[in-house]
Coordinates of C-alpha atoms and ligand atoms in Angstrom, one line a residue:
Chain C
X1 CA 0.0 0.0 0.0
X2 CA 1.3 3.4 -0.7
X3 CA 1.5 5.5 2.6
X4 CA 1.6 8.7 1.4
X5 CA -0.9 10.4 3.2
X6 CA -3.8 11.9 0.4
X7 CA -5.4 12.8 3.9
X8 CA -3.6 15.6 6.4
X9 CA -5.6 17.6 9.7
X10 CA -3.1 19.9 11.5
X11 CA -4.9 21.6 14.7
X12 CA -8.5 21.5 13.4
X13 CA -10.8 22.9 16.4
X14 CA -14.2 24.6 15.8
X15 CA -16.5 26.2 18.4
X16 CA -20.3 27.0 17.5
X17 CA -21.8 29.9 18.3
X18 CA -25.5 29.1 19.1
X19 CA -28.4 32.2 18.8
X20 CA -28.3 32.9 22.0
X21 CA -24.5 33.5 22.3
X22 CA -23.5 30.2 24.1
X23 CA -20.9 28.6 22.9
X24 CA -20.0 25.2 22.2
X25 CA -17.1 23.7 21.7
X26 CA -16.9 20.6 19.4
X27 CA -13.5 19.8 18.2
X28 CA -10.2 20.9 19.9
X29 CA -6.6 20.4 17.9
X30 CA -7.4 17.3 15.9
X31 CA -4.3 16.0 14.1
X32 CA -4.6 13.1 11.9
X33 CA -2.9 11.4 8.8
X34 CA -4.5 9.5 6.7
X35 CA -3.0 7.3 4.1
X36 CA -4.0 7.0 -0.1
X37 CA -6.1 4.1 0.0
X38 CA -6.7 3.6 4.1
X39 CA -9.7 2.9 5.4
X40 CA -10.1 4.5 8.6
X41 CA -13.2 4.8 11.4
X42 CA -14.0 7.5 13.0
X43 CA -15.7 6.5 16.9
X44 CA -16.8 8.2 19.9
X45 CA -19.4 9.2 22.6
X46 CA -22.4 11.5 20.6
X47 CA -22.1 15.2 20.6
X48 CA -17.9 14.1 20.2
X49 CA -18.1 16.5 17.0
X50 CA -17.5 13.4 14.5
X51 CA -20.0 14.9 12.2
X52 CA -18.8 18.4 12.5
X53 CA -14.6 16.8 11.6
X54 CA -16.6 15.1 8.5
X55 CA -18.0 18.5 7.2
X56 CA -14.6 20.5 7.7
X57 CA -13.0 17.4 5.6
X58 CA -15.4 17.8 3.1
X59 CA -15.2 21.6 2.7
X60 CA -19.0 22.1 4.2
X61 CA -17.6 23.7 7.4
X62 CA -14.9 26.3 8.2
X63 CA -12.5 25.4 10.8
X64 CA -11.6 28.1 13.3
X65 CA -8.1 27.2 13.6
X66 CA -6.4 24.2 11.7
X67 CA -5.9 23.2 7.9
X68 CA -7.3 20.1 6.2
X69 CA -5.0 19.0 3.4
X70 CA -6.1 16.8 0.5
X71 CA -3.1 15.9 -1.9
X72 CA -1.3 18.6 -0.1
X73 CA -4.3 21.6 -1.4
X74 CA -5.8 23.0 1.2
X75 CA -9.6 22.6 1.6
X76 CA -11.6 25.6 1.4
X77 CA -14.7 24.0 -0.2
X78 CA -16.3 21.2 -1.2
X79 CA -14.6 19.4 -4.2
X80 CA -14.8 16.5 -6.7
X81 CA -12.0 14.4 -5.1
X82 CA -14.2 14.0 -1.8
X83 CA -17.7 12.7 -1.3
X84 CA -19.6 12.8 1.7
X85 CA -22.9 10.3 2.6
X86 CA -24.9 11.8 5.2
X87 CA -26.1 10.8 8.5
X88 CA -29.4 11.8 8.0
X89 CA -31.6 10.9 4.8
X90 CA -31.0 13.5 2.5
X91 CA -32.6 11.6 -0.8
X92 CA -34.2 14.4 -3.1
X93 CA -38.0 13.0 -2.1
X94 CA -39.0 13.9 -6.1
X95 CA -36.8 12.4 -7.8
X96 CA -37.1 8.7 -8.4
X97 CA -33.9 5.9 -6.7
X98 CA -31.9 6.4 -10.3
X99 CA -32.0 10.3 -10.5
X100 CA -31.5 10.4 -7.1
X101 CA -28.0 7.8 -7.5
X102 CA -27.1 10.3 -10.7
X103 CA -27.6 13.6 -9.0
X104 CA -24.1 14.7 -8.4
X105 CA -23.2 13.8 -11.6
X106 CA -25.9 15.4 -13.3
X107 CA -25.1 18.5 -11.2
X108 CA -21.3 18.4 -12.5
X109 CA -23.1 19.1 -15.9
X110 CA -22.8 15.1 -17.5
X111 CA -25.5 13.7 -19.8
X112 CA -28.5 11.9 -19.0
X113 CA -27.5 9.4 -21.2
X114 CA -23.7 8.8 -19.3
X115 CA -25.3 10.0 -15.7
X116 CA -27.6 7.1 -15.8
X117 CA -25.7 4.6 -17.1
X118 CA -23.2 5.1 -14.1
X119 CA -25.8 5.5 -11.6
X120 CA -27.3 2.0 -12.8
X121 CA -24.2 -0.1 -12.2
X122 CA -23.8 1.6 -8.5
X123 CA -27.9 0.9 -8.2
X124 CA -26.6 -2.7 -8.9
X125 CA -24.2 -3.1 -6.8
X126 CA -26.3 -1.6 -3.7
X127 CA -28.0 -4.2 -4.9
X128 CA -31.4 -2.2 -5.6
X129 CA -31.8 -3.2 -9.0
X130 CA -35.8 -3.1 -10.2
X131 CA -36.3 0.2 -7.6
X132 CA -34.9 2.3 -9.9
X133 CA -38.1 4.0 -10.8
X134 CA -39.2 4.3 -7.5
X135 CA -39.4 7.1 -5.0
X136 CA -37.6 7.8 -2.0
X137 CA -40.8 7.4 0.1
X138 CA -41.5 4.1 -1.2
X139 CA -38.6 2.6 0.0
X140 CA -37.7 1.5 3.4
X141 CA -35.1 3.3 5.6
X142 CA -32.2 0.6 4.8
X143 CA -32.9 1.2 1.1
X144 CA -32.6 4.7 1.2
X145 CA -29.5 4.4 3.3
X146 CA -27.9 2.6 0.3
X147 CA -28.8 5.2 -2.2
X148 CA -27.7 7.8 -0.1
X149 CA -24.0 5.1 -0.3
X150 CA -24.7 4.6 -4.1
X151 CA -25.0 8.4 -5.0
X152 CA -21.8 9.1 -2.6
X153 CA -19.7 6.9 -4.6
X154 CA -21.3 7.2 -8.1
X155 CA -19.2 10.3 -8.3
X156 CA -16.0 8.1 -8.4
X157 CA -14.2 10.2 -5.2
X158 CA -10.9 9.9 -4.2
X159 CA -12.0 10.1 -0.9
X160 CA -15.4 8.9 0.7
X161 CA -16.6 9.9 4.1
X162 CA -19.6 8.2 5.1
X163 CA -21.4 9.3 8.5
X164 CA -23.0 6.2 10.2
X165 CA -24.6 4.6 6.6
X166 CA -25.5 1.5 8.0
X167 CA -27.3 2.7 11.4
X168 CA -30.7 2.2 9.8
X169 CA -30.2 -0.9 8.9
X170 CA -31.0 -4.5 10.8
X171 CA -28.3 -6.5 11.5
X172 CA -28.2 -8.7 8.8
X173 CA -28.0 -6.1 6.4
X174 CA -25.8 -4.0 8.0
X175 CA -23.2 -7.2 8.1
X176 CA -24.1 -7.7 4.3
X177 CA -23.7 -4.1 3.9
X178 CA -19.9 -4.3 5.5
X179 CA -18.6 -7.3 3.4
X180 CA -20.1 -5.2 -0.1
X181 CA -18.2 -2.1 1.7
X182 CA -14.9 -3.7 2.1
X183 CA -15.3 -5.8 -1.6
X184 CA -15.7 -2.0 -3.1
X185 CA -13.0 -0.5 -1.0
X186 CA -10.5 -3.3 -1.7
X187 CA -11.6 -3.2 -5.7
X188 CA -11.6 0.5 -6.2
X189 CA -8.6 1.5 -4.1
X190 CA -10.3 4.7 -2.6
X191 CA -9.8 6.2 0.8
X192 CA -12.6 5.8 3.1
X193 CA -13.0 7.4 6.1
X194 CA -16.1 5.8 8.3
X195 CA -17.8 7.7 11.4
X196 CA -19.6 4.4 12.8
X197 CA -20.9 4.0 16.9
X198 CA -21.0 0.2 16.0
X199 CA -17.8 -0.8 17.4
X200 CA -17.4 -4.1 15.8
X201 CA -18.2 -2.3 12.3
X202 CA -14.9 -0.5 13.1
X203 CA -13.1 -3.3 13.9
X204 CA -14.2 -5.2 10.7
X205 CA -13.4 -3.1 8.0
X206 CA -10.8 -0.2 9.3
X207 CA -6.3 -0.2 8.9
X208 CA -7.1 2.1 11.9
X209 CA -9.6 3.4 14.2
X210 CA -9.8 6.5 16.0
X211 CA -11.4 7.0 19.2
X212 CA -12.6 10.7 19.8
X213 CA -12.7 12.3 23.8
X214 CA -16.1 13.2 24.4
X215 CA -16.9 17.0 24.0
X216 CA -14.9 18.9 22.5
X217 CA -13.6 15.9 20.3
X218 CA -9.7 15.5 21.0
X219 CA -8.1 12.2 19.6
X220 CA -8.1 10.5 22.3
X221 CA -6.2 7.1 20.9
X222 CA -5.2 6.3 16.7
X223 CA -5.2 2.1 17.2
X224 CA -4.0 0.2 14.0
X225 CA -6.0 -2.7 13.5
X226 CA -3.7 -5.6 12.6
X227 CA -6.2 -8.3 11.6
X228 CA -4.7 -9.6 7.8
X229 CA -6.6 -8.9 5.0
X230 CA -8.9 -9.9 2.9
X231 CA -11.4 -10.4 5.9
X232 CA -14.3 -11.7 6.3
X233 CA -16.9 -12.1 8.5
X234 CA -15.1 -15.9 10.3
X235 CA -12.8 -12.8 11.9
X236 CA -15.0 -11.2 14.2
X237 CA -15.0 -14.4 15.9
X238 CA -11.2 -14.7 16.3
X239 CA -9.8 -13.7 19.8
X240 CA -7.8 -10.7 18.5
X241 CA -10.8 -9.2 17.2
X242 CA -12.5 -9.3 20.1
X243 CA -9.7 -7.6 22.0
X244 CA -9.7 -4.7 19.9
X245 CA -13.4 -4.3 20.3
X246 CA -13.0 -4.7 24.0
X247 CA -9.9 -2.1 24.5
X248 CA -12.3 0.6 22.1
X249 CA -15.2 -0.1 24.1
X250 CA -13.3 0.5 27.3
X251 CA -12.2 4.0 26.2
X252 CA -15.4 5.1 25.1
X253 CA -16.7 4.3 28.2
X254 CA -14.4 5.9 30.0
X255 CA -14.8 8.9 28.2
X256 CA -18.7 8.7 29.0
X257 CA -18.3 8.2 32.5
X258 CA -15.7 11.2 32.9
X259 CA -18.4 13.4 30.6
X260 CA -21.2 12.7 32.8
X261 CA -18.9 13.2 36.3
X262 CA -18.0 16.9 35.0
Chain T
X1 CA -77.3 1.5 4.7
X2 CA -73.8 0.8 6.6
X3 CA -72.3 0.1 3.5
X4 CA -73.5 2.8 1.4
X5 CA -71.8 4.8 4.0
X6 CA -69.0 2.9 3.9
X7 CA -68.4 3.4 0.0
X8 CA -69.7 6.8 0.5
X9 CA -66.5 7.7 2.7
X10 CA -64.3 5.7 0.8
X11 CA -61.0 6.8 -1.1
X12 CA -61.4 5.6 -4.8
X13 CA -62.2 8.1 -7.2
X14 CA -66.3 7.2 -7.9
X15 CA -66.2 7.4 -4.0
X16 CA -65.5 11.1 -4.1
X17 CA -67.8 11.8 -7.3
X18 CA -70.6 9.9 -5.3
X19 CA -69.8 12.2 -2.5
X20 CA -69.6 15.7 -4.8
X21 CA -73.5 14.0 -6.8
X22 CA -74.9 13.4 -3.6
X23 CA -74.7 16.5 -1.7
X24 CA -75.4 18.6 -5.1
X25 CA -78.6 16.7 -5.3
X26 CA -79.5 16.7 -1.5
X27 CA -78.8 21.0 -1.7
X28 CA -80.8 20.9 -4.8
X29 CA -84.3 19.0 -2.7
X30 CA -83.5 21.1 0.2
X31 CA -83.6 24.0 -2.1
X32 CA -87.2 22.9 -4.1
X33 CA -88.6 21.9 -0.9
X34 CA -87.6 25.8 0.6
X35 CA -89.0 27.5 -2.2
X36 CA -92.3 25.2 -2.5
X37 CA -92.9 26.2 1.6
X38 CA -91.3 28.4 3.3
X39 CA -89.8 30.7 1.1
X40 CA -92.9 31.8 -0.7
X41 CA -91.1 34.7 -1.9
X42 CA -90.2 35.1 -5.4
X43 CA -87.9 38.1 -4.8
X44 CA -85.9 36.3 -2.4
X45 CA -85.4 33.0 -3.5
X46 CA -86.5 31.4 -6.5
X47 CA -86.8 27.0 -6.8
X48 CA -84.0 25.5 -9.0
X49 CA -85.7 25.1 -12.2
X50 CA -86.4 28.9 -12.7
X51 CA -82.5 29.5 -12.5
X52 CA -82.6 27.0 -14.8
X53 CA -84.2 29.1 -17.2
X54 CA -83.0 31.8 -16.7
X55 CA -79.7 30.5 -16.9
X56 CA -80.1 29.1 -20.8
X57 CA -81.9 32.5 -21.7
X58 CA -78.7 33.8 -20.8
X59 CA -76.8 31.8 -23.1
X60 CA -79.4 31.9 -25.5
X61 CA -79.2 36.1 -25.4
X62 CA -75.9 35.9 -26.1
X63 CA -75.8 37.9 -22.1
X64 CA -73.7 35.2 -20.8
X65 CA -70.8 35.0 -23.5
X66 CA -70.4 38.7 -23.4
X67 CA -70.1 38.1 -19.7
X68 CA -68.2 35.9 -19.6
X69 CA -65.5 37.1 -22.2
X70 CA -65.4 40.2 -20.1
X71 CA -64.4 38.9 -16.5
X72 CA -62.3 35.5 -18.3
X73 CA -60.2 38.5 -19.9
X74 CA -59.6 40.1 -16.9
X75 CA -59.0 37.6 -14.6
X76 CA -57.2 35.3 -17.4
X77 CA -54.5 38.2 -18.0
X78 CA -54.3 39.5 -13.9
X79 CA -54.4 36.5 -12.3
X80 CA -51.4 34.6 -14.0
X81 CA -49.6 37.6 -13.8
X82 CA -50.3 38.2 -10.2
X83 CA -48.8 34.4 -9.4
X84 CA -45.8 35.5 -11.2
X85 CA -45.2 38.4 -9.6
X86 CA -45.9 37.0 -6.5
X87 CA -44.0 34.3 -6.6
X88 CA -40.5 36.6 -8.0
X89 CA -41.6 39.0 -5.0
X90 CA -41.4 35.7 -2.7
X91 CA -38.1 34.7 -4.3
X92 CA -36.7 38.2 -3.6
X93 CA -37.4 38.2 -0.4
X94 CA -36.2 34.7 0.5
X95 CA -32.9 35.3 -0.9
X96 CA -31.8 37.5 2.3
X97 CA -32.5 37.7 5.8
X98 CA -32.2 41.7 5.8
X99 CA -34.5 42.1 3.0
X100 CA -37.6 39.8 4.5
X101 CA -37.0 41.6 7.8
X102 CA -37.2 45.0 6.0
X103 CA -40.1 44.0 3.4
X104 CA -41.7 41.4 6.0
X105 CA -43.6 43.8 8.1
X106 CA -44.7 46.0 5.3
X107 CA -46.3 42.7 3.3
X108 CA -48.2 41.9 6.2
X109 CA -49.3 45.3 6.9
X110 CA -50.4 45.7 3.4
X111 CA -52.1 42.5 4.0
X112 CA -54.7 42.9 6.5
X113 CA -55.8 46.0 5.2
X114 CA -58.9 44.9 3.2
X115 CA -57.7 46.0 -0.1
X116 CA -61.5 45.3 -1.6
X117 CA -62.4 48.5 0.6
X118 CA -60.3 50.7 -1.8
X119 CA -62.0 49.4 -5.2
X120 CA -64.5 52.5 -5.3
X121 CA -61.1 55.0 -4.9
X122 CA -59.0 52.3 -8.0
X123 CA -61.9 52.9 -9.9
X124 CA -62.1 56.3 -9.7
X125 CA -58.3 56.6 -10.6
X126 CA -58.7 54.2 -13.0
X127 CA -61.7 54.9 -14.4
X128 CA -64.8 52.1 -15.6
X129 CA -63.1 48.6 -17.6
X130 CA -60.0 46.7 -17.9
X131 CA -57.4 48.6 -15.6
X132 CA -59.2 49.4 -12.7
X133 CA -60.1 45.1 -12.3
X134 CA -56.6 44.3 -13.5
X135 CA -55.3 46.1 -10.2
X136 CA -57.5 45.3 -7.9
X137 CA -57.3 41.5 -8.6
X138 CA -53.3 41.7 -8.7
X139 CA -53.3 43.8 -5.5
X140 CA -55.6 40.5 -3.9
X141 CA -54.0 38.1 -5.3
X142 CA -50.5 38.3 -5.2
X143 CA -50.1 38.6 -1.0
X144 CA -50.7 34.6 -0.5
X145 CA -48.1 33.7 -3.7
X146 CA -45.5 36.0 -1.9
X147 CA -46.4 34.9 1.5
X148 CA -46.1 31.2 0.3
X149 CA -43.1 31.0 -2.1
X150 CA -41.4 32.7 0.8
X151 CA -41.9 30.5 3.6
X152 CA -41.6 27.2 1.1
X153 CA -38.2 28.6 0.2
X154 CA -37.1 28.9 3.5
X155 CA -38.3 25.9 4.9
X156 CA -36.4 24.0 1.9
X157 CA -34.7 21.0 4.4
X158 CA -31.2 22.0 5.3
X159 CA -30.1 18.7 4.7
X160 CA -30.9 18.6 0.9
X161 CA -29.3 22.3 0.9
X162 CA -26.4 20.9 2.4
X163 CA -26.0 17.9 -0.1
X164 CA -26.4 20.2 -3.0
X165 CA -23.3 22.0 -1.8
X166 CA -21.1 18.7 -1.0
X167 CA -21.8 17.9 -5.0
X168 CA -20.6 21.4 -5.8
X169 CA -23.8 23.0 -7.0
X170 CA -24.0 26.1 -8.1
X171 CA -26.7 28.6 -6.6
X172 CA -29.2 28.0 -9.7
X173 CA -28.4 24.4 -9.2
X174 CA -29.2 24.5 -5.7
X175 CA -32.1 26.8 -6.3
X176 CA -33.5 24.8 -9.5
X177 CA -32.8 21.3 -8.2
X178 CA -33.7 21.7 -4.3
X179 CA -35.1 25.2 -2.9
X180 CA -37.7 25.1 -6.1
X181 CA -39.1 21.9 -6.4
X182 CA -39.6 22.1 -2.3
X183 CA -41.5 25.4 -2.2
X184 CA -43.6 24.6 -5.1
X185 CA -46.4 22.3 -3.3
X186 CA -46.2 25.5 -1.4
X187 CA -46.2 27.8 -3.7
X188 CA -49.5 26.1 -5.4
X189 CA -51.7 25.9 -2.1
X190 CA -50.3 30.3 -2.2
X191 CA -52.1 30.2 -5.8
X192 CA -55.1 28.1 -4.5
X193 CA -55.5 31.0 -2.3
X194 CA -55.4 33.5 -4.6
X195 CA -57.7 31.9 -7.1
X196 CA -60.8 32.3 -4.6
X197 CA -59.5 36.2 -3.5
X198 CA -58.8 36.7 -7.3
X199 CA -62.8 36.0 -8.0
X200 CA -64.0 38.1 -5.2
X201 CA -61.6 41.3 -6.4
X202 CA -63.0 40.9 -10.1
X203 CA -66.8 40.7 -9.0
X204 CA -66.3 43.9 -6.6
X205 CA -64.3 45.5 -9.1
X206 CA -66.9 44.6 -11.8
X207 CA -70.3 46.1 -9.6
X208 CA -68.5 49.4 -9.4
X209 CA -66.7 50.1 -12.3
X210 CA -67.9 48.5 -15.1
X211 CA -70.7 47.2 -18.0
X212 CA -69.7 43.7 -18.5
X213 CA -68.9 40.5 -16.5
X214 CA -70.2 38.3 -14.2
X215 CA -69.9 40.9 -11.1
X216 CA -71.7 44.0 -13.6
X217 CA -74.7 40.7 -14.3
X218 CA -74.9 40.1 -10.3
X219 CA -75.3 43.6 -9.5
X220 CA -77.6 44.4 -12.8
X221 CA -80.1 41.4 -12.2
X222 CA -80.3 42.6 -8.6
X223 CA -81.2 46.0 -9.2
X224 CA -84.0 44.8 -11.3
X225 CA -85.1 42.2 -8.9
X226 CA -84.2 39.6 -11.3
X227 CA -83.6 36.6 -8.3
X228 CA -83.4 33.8 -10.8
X229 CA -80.7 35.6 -13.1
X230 CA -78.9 36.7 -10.3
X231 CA -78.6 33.1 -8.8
X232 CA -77.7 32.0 -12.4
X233 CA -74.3 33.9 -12.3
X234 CA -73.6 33.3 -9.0
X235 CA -73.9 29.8 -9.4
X236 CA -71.1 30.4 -12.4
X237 CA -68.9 31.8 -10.0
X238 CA -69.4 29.4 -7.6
X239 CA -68.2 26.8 -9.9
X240 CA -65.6 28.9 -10.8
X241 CA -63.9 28.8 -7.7
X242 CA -64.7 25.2 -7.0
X243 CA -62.6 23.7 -10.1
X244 CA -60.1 26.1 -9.7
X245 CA -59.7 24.6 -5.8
X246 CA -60.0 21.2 -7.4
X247 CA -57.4 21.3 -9.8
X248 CA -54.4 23.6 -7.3
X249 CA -55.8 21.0 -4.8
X250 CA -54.4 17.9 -7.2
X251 CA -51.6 19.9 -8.5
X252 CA -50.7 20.6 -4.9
X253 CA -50.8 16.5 -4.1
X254 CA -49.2 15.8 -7.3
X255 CA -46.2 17.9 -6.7
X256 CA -45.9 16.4 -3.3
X257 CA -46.9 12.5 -3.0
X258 CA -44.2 11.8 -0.3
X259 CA -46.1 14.0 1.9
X260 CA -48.9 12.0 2.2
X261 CA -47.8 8.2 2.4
Ligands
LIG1 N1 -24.5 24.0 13.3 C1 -24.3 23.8 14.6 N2 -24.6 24.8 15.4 C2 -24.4 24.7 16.7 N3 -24.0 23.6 17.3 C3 -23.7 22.6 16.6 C4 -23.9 22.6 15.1 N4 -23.5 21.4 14.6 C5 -23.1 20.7 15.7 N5 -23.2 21.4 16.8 C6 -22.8 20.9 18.2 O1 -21.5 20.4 18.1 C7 -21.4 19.2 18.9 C8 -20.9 18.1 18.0 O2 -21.8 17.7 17.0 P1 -21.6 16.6 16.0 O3 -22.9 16.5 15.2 O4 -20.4 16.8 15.2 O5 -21.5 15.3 16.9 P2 -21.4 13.8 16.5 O6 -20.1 13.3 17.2 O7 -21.5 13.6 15.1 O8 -22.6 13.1 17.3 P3 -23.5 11.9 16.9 O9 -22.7 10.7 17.2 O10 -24.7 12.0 17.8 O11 -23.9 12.0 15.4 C9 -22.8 18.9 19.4 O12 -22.8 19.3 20.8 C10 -23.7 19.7 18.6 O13 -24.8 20.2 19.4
LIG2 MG1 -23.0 12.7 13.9

């Protein structure tokens, strides 16, 4: 694997500013590195400001202090080499599962013709094929969730950050959903960069997980995960799997309990 | 008798013809039976069939085309134009906070002042025809298209705004492929609005200041104590208002199906 990082975050912090002049702080100093091709996770308590890291990456969000570098250009804005899938459903509710999977192309000013074409295969391999004619509102919530993935990577990014994609799902999906994750992820050779509260999930797919202090986020540990690849899902019964998930899960409750006691 | 009801209250198309049939026809027998008992009045209420008649001598008088070409050309030129203007007024003053703080108050102001109450001093500006009901129906019907279009811009989800950007949209992108297609179910039920204000401007504006339409035939048949006619054309406008209801009703659904499943 090439390590040159395609990923650098020197000193990101951001505070919000609510209406009524209260501030809150979300992330403090957040350095990380993250390798071309890596695939790392993102975990920690909610409110930790994972979201808020994922917007700055993507160029949604101003940091107040810090740079985000992709391919050593600083981000100031959204761009093509970065994707983001969102935590919430953002599907365009009029527009049917195809023009919903070929919107950002579409919006970078392709043909219908071409837009379509690409937005099938990815419809295919979310494995939604006959919904493409149908609306948002007639699917169910795991459905969605994999549009919302297909029309992330449809734009063929160097970099996709996905914001808890499978929390909608039931288990057996989500598990189906990781395998089809990792099979893309090893086949394309993107970077992905994962913001998951399912701990195992982490474990499963990432080269390195990173577990966020609660508020305001701090990294609180970067763990390598040194389980070999290709993976599948025999591993997460192997007895150095479950000591990663167990060491993580400590931490983050730790974090909890020293949240709540302040 | 259950299951008449049933069917009655049903969702199927039929159902809600059956529905629209039955309650014409019930108002209809109230009606006769009124007029054949209580009402023995022919100055105040005349039975069904007499409107009837006098409704097809209309027609046949030629009465109701000139009429009816009179207050279709007035409305059909004001009317659309009002939902344009409303609706670029609305987009103005979505597009900044400091202008729908400025313009905001002012709108609403202009608003609950019953603009019909100033059609006597429009018509005497304006003098009798044409411009005097083209401005008061635009001045009635454009407040609910701005009102609307403004608050369906603004309430356009942030996420979708949001995703727009992370794909690098432009602000027409984001405006044609997100705020737009949100506001318009909006935007329609502002126009479904200003449909049934629209018909009340053009009748006032027609009893004051003019010699033609549906509002100069109300007011003409009443001064002559002509009940029947005067039914007759209300009866038009009625109808009037209901299919325009029905159809910004079904536009209204159709632009929005995944708010009702
Ligand atoms: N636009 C905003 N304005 C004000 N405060 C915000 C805004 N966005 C986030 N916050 C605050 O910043 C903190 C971090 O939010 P963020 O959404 O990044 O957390 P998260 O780690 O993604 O949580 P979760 O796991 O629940 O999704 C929270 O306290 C939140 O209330
Ligand atoms: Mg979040």
């Amino acid at each position: 694997m090439n390590t040159h990082p395609i990923l650098e975050i020197n000193g990101v912090s951001k505070t919000f500013v609510r209406r009524d002049k209260t501030e809150v702080a979300a992330l403090r100093d957040i350095d990380l590195s993250i390798p071309k091709g890596a695939f790392v996770s993102i975990v920690g308590a909610s409110g930790s400001g994972k979201s808020t890291l994922l917007r700055i990456i993507d160029g949604l969000l101003s940091a107040d202090t810090g740079k985000v570098r992709v391919n050593g250009a600083v981000v100031t804005k959204p761009g093509k080499d970065r994707a983001v899938v969102f935590q919430n459903d953002s599907l365009l509710p009029w527009k049917t599962v195809i023009q919903n999977v070929a919107y950002g192309l579409t919006l970078s000013g392709m043909k219908w013709r071409e837009a379509s074409k690409i937005a099938q295969e990815f419809i295919d391999l979310a494995g939604l094929k006959g919904f493409e004619t149908h609306f948002p509102h007639q699917l169910s919530g795991g459905m969605r969730q994999r549009v919302n993935v297909a029309r992330g990577l449809a734009v063929d990014p160097e970099i996709i950050l996905l914001d808890e994609p499978f929390a909608a799902l039931d288990s057996q999906t989500r598990e189906i959903m990781q395998t089809e994750l990792l099979r893309i992820w090893q086949q394309s050779g993107k970077t992905v960069i994962l913001i998951t509260h399912q701990i195992d999930e982490a474990v499963f797919l990432s080269d390195e997980v990173v577990v966020f202090s609660a508020r305001p986020g701090t990294v609180r540990q970067k763990i390598p995960i040194v389980l070999a690849r290709p993976r599948n899902l025999d591993v997460k019964r192997s007895p150095e799997f479950v000591q990663f998930v167990d060491k993580i899960w400590k931490l983050i409750e730790e974090e909890v309990r020293a949240a709540a006691a302040s | 008798m259950k299951t008449i009801l049933d069917y009655l209250s049903g969702e199927t198309r039929t159902a809600a013809l059956s529905r629209a049939v039955f309650s014409l026809v019930s108002v209809l027998i109230i009606w006769q039976i009124l007029t054949a008992t209580i009402v023995m009045n022919r100055m105040l209420l005349v039975p069904p069939a007499e409107v009837l008649d006098a409704f097809i001598g209309e027609i046949r008088s030629g009465e109701m085309r000139r009429n009816a070409w009179a207050t279709c050309l007035a409305v059909g030129v004001s009317f659309p134009l009002s939902v344009i203007v409303g609706v670029l007024i609305g987009m103005f003053l979505a597009s900044s906070r400091a202008l729908s703080l400025i313009g905001g108050p002012m709108l609403s102001a202009l608003n609950s002042v019953p603009i019909i109450a100033l059609a006597p001093l429009f018509i005497a500006w304006l003098g009798l025809g044409f411009s005097s009901k083209f401005v008061l129906v635009m001045l009635v019907a454009v407040f609910p298209v701005v009102v609307t279009t403004e608050a369906g811009l603004r309430a356009t989800d942030k996420n979708l705004l949001e995703t727009a950007r992370s794909f690098n949209a432009t602000h027409i992108q984001t405006f044609t492929t997100v705020s737009l297609p949100y506001a318009l179910p909006y935007i329609v039920s502002g126009i479904r609005v200003a449909w049934a204000r629209a018909l009340v401007g053009i009748v006032v504006a027609e009893f004051f200041g003019s010699f033609a339409g549906f509002g100069y035939a109300v007011m003409a048949a009443g001064q002559t104590f002509d009940t029947a006619t005067l039914l007759a054309y209300v009866i038009v406008l009625g109808a009037m208002g209901l299919i325009g209801s029905m159809i910004f009703q079904w536009l209204e659904e159709r632009l929005a199906p995944w708010r009702k499943e």
